[in-house]
């Protein structure tokens, strides 16, 4: 009986001492771990980086592998936060679209996801954009920066209008010219009722600041200074550098209205530069 | 003498049981591993994520801080080592480009 008591005393003391050693003096160290075992702040960063990486390369399979076995709520929170911060810092639209697409696949429901996946109603535009608001191809065709350049459309999204965040309908024509250029025409589409029928009127928008930003710089021009072209027209001569430009109207903050990529192209068997002619049509309902 | 042996037997059983419980079954708190403890393939993936993220957010201090989680004394070493290894292994350019981009901006000498 006494021996049993001595054994139990030894056992209890051993247990207590062993637990102090295992929990306090020498807690376990981990090696060869994988992302789900990371500390919460590193897991959150892993999810965030996965969102940005998907925004950069669009590799869905890779993104799914990276997020494997992570808690669903952490994934959703991380993807939503990453999208919000990317949008707030004005990342290019294609990146935001991809990040929103990934977030949507993981069940994230937020205004940013709805906006960048195209599921959100636009803030001020009419539910059905007036079909006649589509700019004519002539207006969207750019003037080359030099008299000798002959623009040949190499790609055009006309006549399909694309509603944008700031309730502009965007159309663009891309040509290959000797010098890189970007022109923007701002118009207002107003629907009026005449003789009981709805008509759409297109008016140029003068006095609007059009901003372009790029990594390490920004520039802006005000519409209406070239009335012989159009009161809503501005253009930018761009350096011969392959680069992405974000386009804003009035303030260069938040999500860009469009992202324009200037790249090399072939023009009459010589190297040229892509030039973009954008028409932004603001739709006002009666 | 016999009591001492019984006591030591109880003590050793208790210590063994406590170490098993404390390290394997009931480790105290959460598993708070750091990126430095990731398996080598996940470490490579971590570095690639840092580089891809940098191509989008252009946040060099953040990229440097993330790499420092792998090697606080020389944050550039993990990136340089991976880049040299993957270049030697003939990995595709699309895989290497973000790493080169970040290495260049961090001023890493790849010679």
Coordinates of C-alpha atoms in Angstrom, one line a residue:
Chain A
X1 CA 0.0 0.0 0.0
X2 CA 2.8 2.3 0.9
X3 CA 4.7 1.5 -2.3
X4 CA 1.6 2.4 -4.3
X5 CA 1.5 5.8 -2.6
X6 CA 5.2 6.4 -3.3
X7 CA 4.7 5.4 -7.0
X8 CA 1.8 7.9 -7.3
X9 CA 3.8 10.7 -5.7
X10 CA 6.6 10.0 -8.1
X11 CA 4.2 9.9 -11.0
X12 CA 2.5 13.2 -10.1
X13 CA 5.9 14.9 -9.6
X14 CA 7.1 13.5 -12.9
X15 CA 4.0 14.6 -14.7
X16 CA 4.2 18.2 -13.3
X17 CA 7.9 18.6 -14.0
X18 CA 7.6 17.1 -17.4
X19 CA 4.7 19.4 -18.4
X20 CA 6.6 22.4 -17.2
X21 CA 9.6 21.3 -19.3
X22 CA 7.5 20.6 -22.4
X23 CA 5.3 23.6 -22.3
X24 CA 7.5 26.3 -20.7
X25 CA 11.2 25.5 -20.8
X26 CA 11.4 23.7 -24.1
X27 CA 8.2 24.1 -26.3
X28 CA 8.3 22.2 -29.6
X29 CA 10.0 23.8 -32.5
X30 CA 8.6 23.2 -36.0
X31 CA 10.4 22.5 -39.2
X32 CA 9.4 21.2 -42.6
X33 CA 6.0 22.8 -42.1
X34 CA 3.4 23.8 -44.6
X35 CA 1.2 27.0 -44.9
X36 CA -1.7 25.8 -42.7
X37 CA 0.7 25.5 -39.8
X38 CA 2.0 29.0 -40.1
X39 CA 1.1 31.6 -37.4
X40 CA -2.1 33.4 -38.2
X41 CA -0.4 36.6 -39.4
X42 CA 1.8 34.6 -41.8
X43 CA -1.2 32.6 -43.0
X44 CA -3.0 35.9 -43.7
X45 CA 0.0 37.2 -45.6
X46 CA 0.2 33.9 -47.6
X47 CA -3.5 34.3 -48.7
X48 CA -2.9 38.0 -49.5
X49 CA 0.2 37.2 -51.6
X50 CA -1.7 34.4 -53.4
X51 CA -4.4 36.9 -54.3
X52 CA -1.8 39.3 -55.7
X53 CA 0.0 36.5 -57.5
X54 CA -3.2 35.4 -59.2
X55 CA -3.8 39.0 -60.1
X56 CA -0.4 39.0 -61.8
X57 CA -0.3 35.6 -63.5
X58 CA -4.0 34.4 -63.6
X59 CA -2.9 30.8 -62.8
X60 CA -6.0 29.4 -61.1
X61 CA -4.7 25.9 -60.5
X62 CA -1.6 27.3 -58.8
X63 CA -3.7 29.6 -56.6
X64 CA -5.9 26.7 -55.6
X65 CA -2.9 24.6 -54.6
X66 CA -1.5 27.6 -52.6
X67 CA -4.8 27.9 -50.7
X68 CA -5.3 24.2 -50.1
X69 CA -6.1 23.2 -46.5
X70 CA -6.3 26.8 -45.2
X71 CA -9.4 27.7 -43.2
X72 CA -12.2 28.9 -45.5
X73 CA -12.9 32.0 -43.4
X74 CA -9.3 33.0 -43.4
X75 CA -9.2 32.6 -47.2
X76 CA -12.3 34.7 -47.7
X77 CA -11.1 37.4 -45.4
X78 CA -7.6 37.5 -46.9
X79 CA -8.9 37.6 -50.5
X80 CA -11.4 40.3 -49.7
X81 CA -8.8 42.5 -47.9
X82 CA -6.3 42.0 -50.7
X83 CA -8.9 43.1 -53.3
X84 CA -9.9 46.1 -51.3
X85 CA -6.3 47.3 -50.9
X86 CA -5.5 46.7 -54.5
X87 CA -8.5 48.7 -55.6
X88 CA -7.7 51.5 -53.2
X89 CA -4.2 51.8 -54.4
X90 CA -5.2 51.9 -58.0
X91 CA -3.9 48.6 -59.4
X92 CA -4.6 48.0 -63.1
X93 CA -8.1 46.8 -63.9
X94 CA -7.1 43.4 -65.3
X95 CA -5.4 42.7 -62.0
X96 CA -8.5 43.7 -60.1
X97 CA -10.7 41.6 -62.3
X98 CA -8.6 38.5 -61.7
X99 CA -8.4 39.1 -57.9
X100 CA -12.2 39.6 -57.8
X101 CA -12.7 36.5 -59.9
X102 CA -10.6 34.5 -57.4
X103 CA -12.4 36.0 -54.4
X104 CA -15.7 35.1 -56.0
X105 CA -14.6 31.5 -56.6
X106 CA -14.0 31.2 -52.8
X107 CA -17.4 32.6 -52.0
X108 CA -16.4 36.2 -51.0
X109 CA -19.4 38.5 -51.3
X110 CA -18.4 42.2 -51.1
X111 CA -19.2 45.3 -53.1
X112 CA -15.6 45.2 -54.6
X113 CA -16.1 41.7 -55.8
X114 CA -19.4 42.5 -57.4
X115 CA -18.0 45.6 -59.0
X116 CA -14.9 44.0 -60.5
X117 CA -16.6 40.9 -61.6
X118 CA -19.2 43.0 -63.3
X119 CA -22.1 41.8 -61.2
X120 CA -22.8 45.2 -59.5
X121 CA -25.2 47.8 -60.7
X122 CA -23.4 50.9 -61.6
X123 CA -23.8 53.8 -59.2
X124 CA -25.4 56.4 -61.4
X125 CA -25.9 54.9 -64.9
X126 CA -29.3 53.9 -66.1
X127 CA -30.0 50.2 -65.8
X128 CA -30.1 49.8 -69.6
X129 CA -27.6 52.0 -71.3
X130 CA -29.1 53.7 -74.3
X131 CA -28.0 51.9 -77.4
X132 CA -27.6 55.1 -79.4
X133 CA -25.0 56.2 -76.9
X134 CA -22.5 54.0 -78.6
X135 CA -19.9 56.3 -80.1
X136 CA -19.4 56.2 -83.8
X137 CA -16.3 54.6 -85.1
X138 CA -15.2 57.8 -86.7
X139 CA -15.1 59.6 -83.4
X140 CA -13.1 56.7 -81.8
X141 CA -10.6 56.6 -84.6
X142 CA -7.4 58.3 -83.4
X143 CA -5.5 61.0 -85.2
X144 CA -1.9 60.0 -85.5
X145 CA 0.6 62.2 -83.7
X146 CA 2.6 62.8 -86.9
X147 CA 1.3 63.6 -90.4
X148 CA 3.0 60.7 -92.0
X149 CA 1.6 58.0 -89.7
X150 CA -1.3 56.1 -91.1
X151 CA -3.2 54.4 -88.3
X152 CA -4.5 51.1 -89.2
X153 CA -6.9 49.6 -86.6
X154 CA -5.4 46.4 -85.3
X155 CA -8.0 45.9 -82.6
X156 CA -11.2 47.5 -81.8
X157 CA -13.8 46.8 -79.1
X158 CA -16.4 48.8 -81.0
X159 CA -19.4 48.7 -81.1
X160 CA -19.8 46.8 -77.9
X161 CA -20.0 49.4 -75.1
X162 CA -18.4 48.5 -71.7
X163 CA -20.0 50.1 -68.7
X164 CA -17.3 51.3 -66.3
X165 CA -17.2 52.1 -62.5
X166 CA -17.7 55.8 -63.0
X167 CA -20.7 55.1 -65.2
X168 CA -18.9 55.8 -68.4
X169 CA -19.3 53.7 -71.4
X170 CA -15.9 52.9 -72.7
X171 CA -14.9 52.2 -76.2
X172 CA -11.4 52.1 -77.6
X173 CA -9.6 51.7 -80.8
X174 CA -6.0 50.5 -80.8
X175 CA -3.7 51.3 -83.8
X176 CA -0.1 50.9 -84.6
X177 CA 1.6 54.3 -85.1
X178 CA 5.1 55.7 -85.3
X179 CA 4.8 57.2 -81.9
X180 CA 2.9 56.0 -78.8
X181 CA -0.1 58.2 -78.1
X182 CA -3.3 58.2 -76.0
X183 CA -6.3 60.2 -76.9
X184 CA -9.5 60.5 -74.8
X185 CA -12.8 61.9 -75.8
X186 CA -15.3 62.6 -73.1
X187 CA -18.9 62.8 -74.1
X188 CA -22.2 63.0 -72.3
X189 CA -25.2 60.9 -73.4
X190 CA -28.4 62.6 -72.4
X191 CA -31.7 60.9 -73.0
X192 CA -34.5 63.3 -73.8
X193 CA -38.1 62.8 -74.6
X194 CA -39.4 64.3 -77.8
X195 CA -42.9 63.8 -79.2
X196 CA -43.3 61.0 -76.7
X197 CA -40.2 59.1 -77.8
X198 CA -36.8 58.8 -76.1
X199 CA -33.9 60.2 -78.0
X200 CA -30.3 60.2 -77.0
X201 CA -28.1 63.3 -77.4
X202 CA -24.3 63.2 -77.4
X203 CA -22.5 66.2 -76.1
X204 CA -18.8 66.8 -75.6
X205 CA -17.7 67.3 -72.0
X206 CA -15.2 70.3 -71.8
X207 CA -13.3 71.4 -68.6
X208 CA -12.7 67.9 -67.3
X209 CA -9.3 66.8 -66.0
X210 CA -8.2 63.5 -67.5
X211 CA -5.4 61.9 -65.6
X212 CA -3.0 59.1 -66.5
X213 CA -0.8 57.5 -63.9
X214 CA 2.0 55.0 -64.3
X215 CA 4.7 53.6 -62.0
X216 CA 6.5 56.6 -60.8
X217 CA 4.6 59.3 -62.5
X218 CA 1.4 61.0 -63.5
X219 CA 0.2 63.5 -66.1
X220 CA -3.1 65.2 -66.8
X221 CA -4.8 67.3 -69.4
X222 CA -8.0 69.2 -69.5
X223 CA -10.7 68.7 -72.1
X224 CA -11.9 71.6 -74.2
X225 CA -8.5 73.1 -75.1
X226 CA -8.6 71.7 -78.7
X227 CA -12.1 72.8 -79.8
X228 CA -11.2 72.2 -83.5
X229 CA -11.2 68.5 -82.7
X230 CA -13.8 68.2 -80.0
X231 CA -14.6 70.0 -76.8
X232 CA -14.2 66.8 -74.9
X233 CA -10.9 65.8 -76.5
X234 CA -7.5 65.5 -74.9
X235 CA -4.4 63.6 -76.0
X236 CA -1.1 62.6 -74.5
X237 CA 2.2 62.0 -76.4
X238 CA 3.8 59.0 -74.6
X239 CA 7.4 58.0 -74.5
X240 CA 8.4 54.8 -76.5
X241 CA 8.4 52.6 -73.4
X242 CA 6.3 49.5 -72.8
X243 CA 4.2 50.5 -69.9
X244 CA 0.8 50.4 -68.3
X245 CA -1.2 53.6 -67.9
X246 CA -4.2 54.0 -65.6
X247 CA -6.8 56.4 -66.7
X248 CA -8.9 58.6 -64.3
X249 CA -11.3 61.4 -64.8
X250 CA -11.1 64.4 -62.4
X251 CA -9.2 62.8 -59.6
X252 CA -6.4 60.2 -59.9
X253 CA -7.6 58.1 -57.0
X254 CA -9.5 54.9 -56.5
X255 CA -10.1 52.4 -59.2
X256 CA -9.0 53.5 -62.7
X257 CA -11.6 53.9 -65.4
X258 CA -9.4 52.0 -67.8
X259 CA -5.9 50.6 -68.1
X260 CA -4.0 51.2 -71.3
X261 CA -0.9 49.2 -72.3
X262 CA 1.6 50.8 -74.6
X263 CA 3.6 48.1 -76.4
X264 CA 5.6 47.6 -79.5
X265 CA 3.8 46.6 -82.7
X266 CA 4.6 46.0 -86.3
X267 CA 3.7 48.9 -88.7
X268 CA 4.4 48.5 -92.4
X269 CA 7.0 45.9 -91.5
X270 CA 8.7 48.5 -89.2
X271 CA 8.5 48.7 -85.5
X272 CA 5.8 51.0 -84.2
X273 CA 4.0 51.7 -81.0
X274 CA 0.4 51.0 -80.0
X275 CA -1.8 54.1 -79.8
X276 CA -5.1 54.1 -78.0
X277 CA -8.1 56.2 -78.8
X278 CA -10.7 56.0 -76.0
X279 CA -14.1 57.4 -75.9
X280 CA -15.8 57.7 -72.6
X281 CA -19.5 58.4 -72.7
X282 CA -21.2 59.4 -69.5
X283 CA -24.8 58.3 -69.5
X284 CA -27.4 60.6 -67.9
X285 CA -31.0 59.3 -67.6
X286 CA -33.9 61.8 -67.7
Chain B
X1 CA 15.8 1.3 -1.0
X2 CA 12.8 -0.4 -2.5
X3 CA 10.7 2.8 -1.9
X4 CA 13.3 4.9 -3.7
X5 CA 13.1 2.6 -6.7
X6 CA 9.3 2.7 -6.8
X7 CA 9.5 6.5 -6.5
X8 CA 12.0 6.8 -9.4
X9 CA 9.8 4.5 -11.4
X10 CA 6.8 6.7 -10.8
X11 CA 8.8 9.8 -11.6
X12 CA 10.1 8.4 -14.9
X13 CA 6.7 7.2 -16.0
X14 CA 5.3 10.7 -15.1
X15 CA 8.1 12.5 -17.0
X16 CA 7.7 10.3 -20.1
X17 CA 3.9 10.7 -20.0
X18 CA 4.2 14.5 -19.6
X19 CA 6.7 14.9 -22.5
X20 CA 4.5 12.9 -24.8
X21 CA 1.4 14.9 -23.8
X22 CA 3.2 18.3 -23.8
X23 CA 5.0 17.9 -27.1
X24 CA 2.8 15.7 -29.2
X25 CA -0.8 15.5 -27.9
X26 CA -1.4 18.8 -26.2
X27 CA 1.2 21.3 -27.4
X28 CA 0.5 24.6 -25.6
X29 CA -1.2 27.2 -27.7
X30 CA -1.4 27.2 -31.5
X31 CA 1.3 26.0 -33.9
X32 CA 3.0 29.3 -34.6
X33 CA 5.3 28.4 -37.4
X34 CA 7.2 31.0 -39.3
X35 CA 8.0 31.1 -43.0
X36 CA 11.5 30.0 -42.1
X37 CA 10.2 26.7 -40.9
X38 CA 8.5 25.9 -44.2
X39 CA 9.5 22.8 -46.1
X40 CA 11.9 23.6 -49.0
X41 CA 9.3 23.4 -51.7
X42 CA 7.0 25.7 -49.8
X43 CA 9.9 28.1 -49.1
X44 CA 10.5 28.4 -52.8
X45 CA 6.8 29.0 -53.3
X46 CA 6.9 31.7 -50.6
X47 CA 9.8 33.5 -52.4
X48 CA 7.9 33.2 -55.7
X49 CA 4.8 34.7 -54.0
X50 CA 6.8 37.6 -52.7
X51 CA 8.2 38.3 -56.1
X52 CA 4.8 38.0 -57.9
X53 CA 3.2 40.2 -55.3
X54 CA 6.0 42.8 -55.8
X55 CA 5.2 42.9 -59.6
X56 CA 1.7 44.0 -58.6
X57 CA 2.1 46.2 -55.5
X58 CA 5.6 47.5 -56.2
X59 CA 6.1 47.7 -52.4
X60 CA 9.8 47.1 -52.0
X61 CA 10.0 47.4 -48.2
X62 CA 7.2 44.9 -47.8
X63 CA 9.0 42.5 -50.1
X64 CA 12.2 42.9 -48.2
X65 CA 10.4 42.4 -44.9
X66 CA 8.8 39.2 -46.2
X67 CA 12.2 37.8 -47.4
X68 CA 13.6 38.7 -44.0
X69 CA 11.3 36.2 -42.4
X70 CA 13.3 33.5 -44.1
X71 CA 16.7 34.9 -43.2
X72 CA 16.7 37.9 -40.9
X73 CA 20.4 38.6 -41.1
X74 CA 20.6 38.5 -44.9
X75 CA 17.2 38.8 -46.5
X76 CA 18.6 38.7 -50.0
X77 CA 20.2 35.3 -49.7
X78 CA 17.1 33.1 -50.1
X79 CA 16.0 35.0 -53.2
X80 CA 19.5 34.9 -54.7
X81 CA 20.0 31.2 -54.0
X82 CA 16.6 30.3 -55.5
X83 CA 17.2 32.4 -58.6
X84 CA 20.6 30.9 -59.2
X85 CA 19.3 27.4 -58.6
X86 CA 16.3 27.7 -60.9
X87 CA 18.5 29.4 -63.6
X88 CA 20.9 26.5 -63.3
X89 CA 18.1 24.0 -63.6
X90 CA 16.8 25.7 -66.7
X91 CA 13.4 26.8 -65.3
X92 CA 11.2 28.7 -67.8
X93 CA 11.7 32.4 -68.2
X94 CA 8.1 33.1 -67.1
X95 CA 9.0 31.6 -63.7
X96 CA 12.2 33.4 -63.4
X97 CA 11.2 36.9 -64.6
X98 CA 9.4 38.1 -61.4
X99 CA 12.3 36.9 -59.3
X100 CA 14.8 38.7 -61.5
X101 CA 12.7 41.8 -61.4
X102 CA 12.7 41.8 -57.6
X103 CA 16.3 40.8 -57.4
X104 CA 17.2 43.8 -59.6
X105 CA 15.2 46.2 -57.5
X106 CA 16.8 44.8 -54.3
X107 CA 20.2 45.4 -55.8
X108 CA 21.1 41.7 -55.6
X109 CA 24.3 40.8 -57.5
X110 CA 23.7 37.6 -59.4
X111 CA 27.2 37.1 -60.7

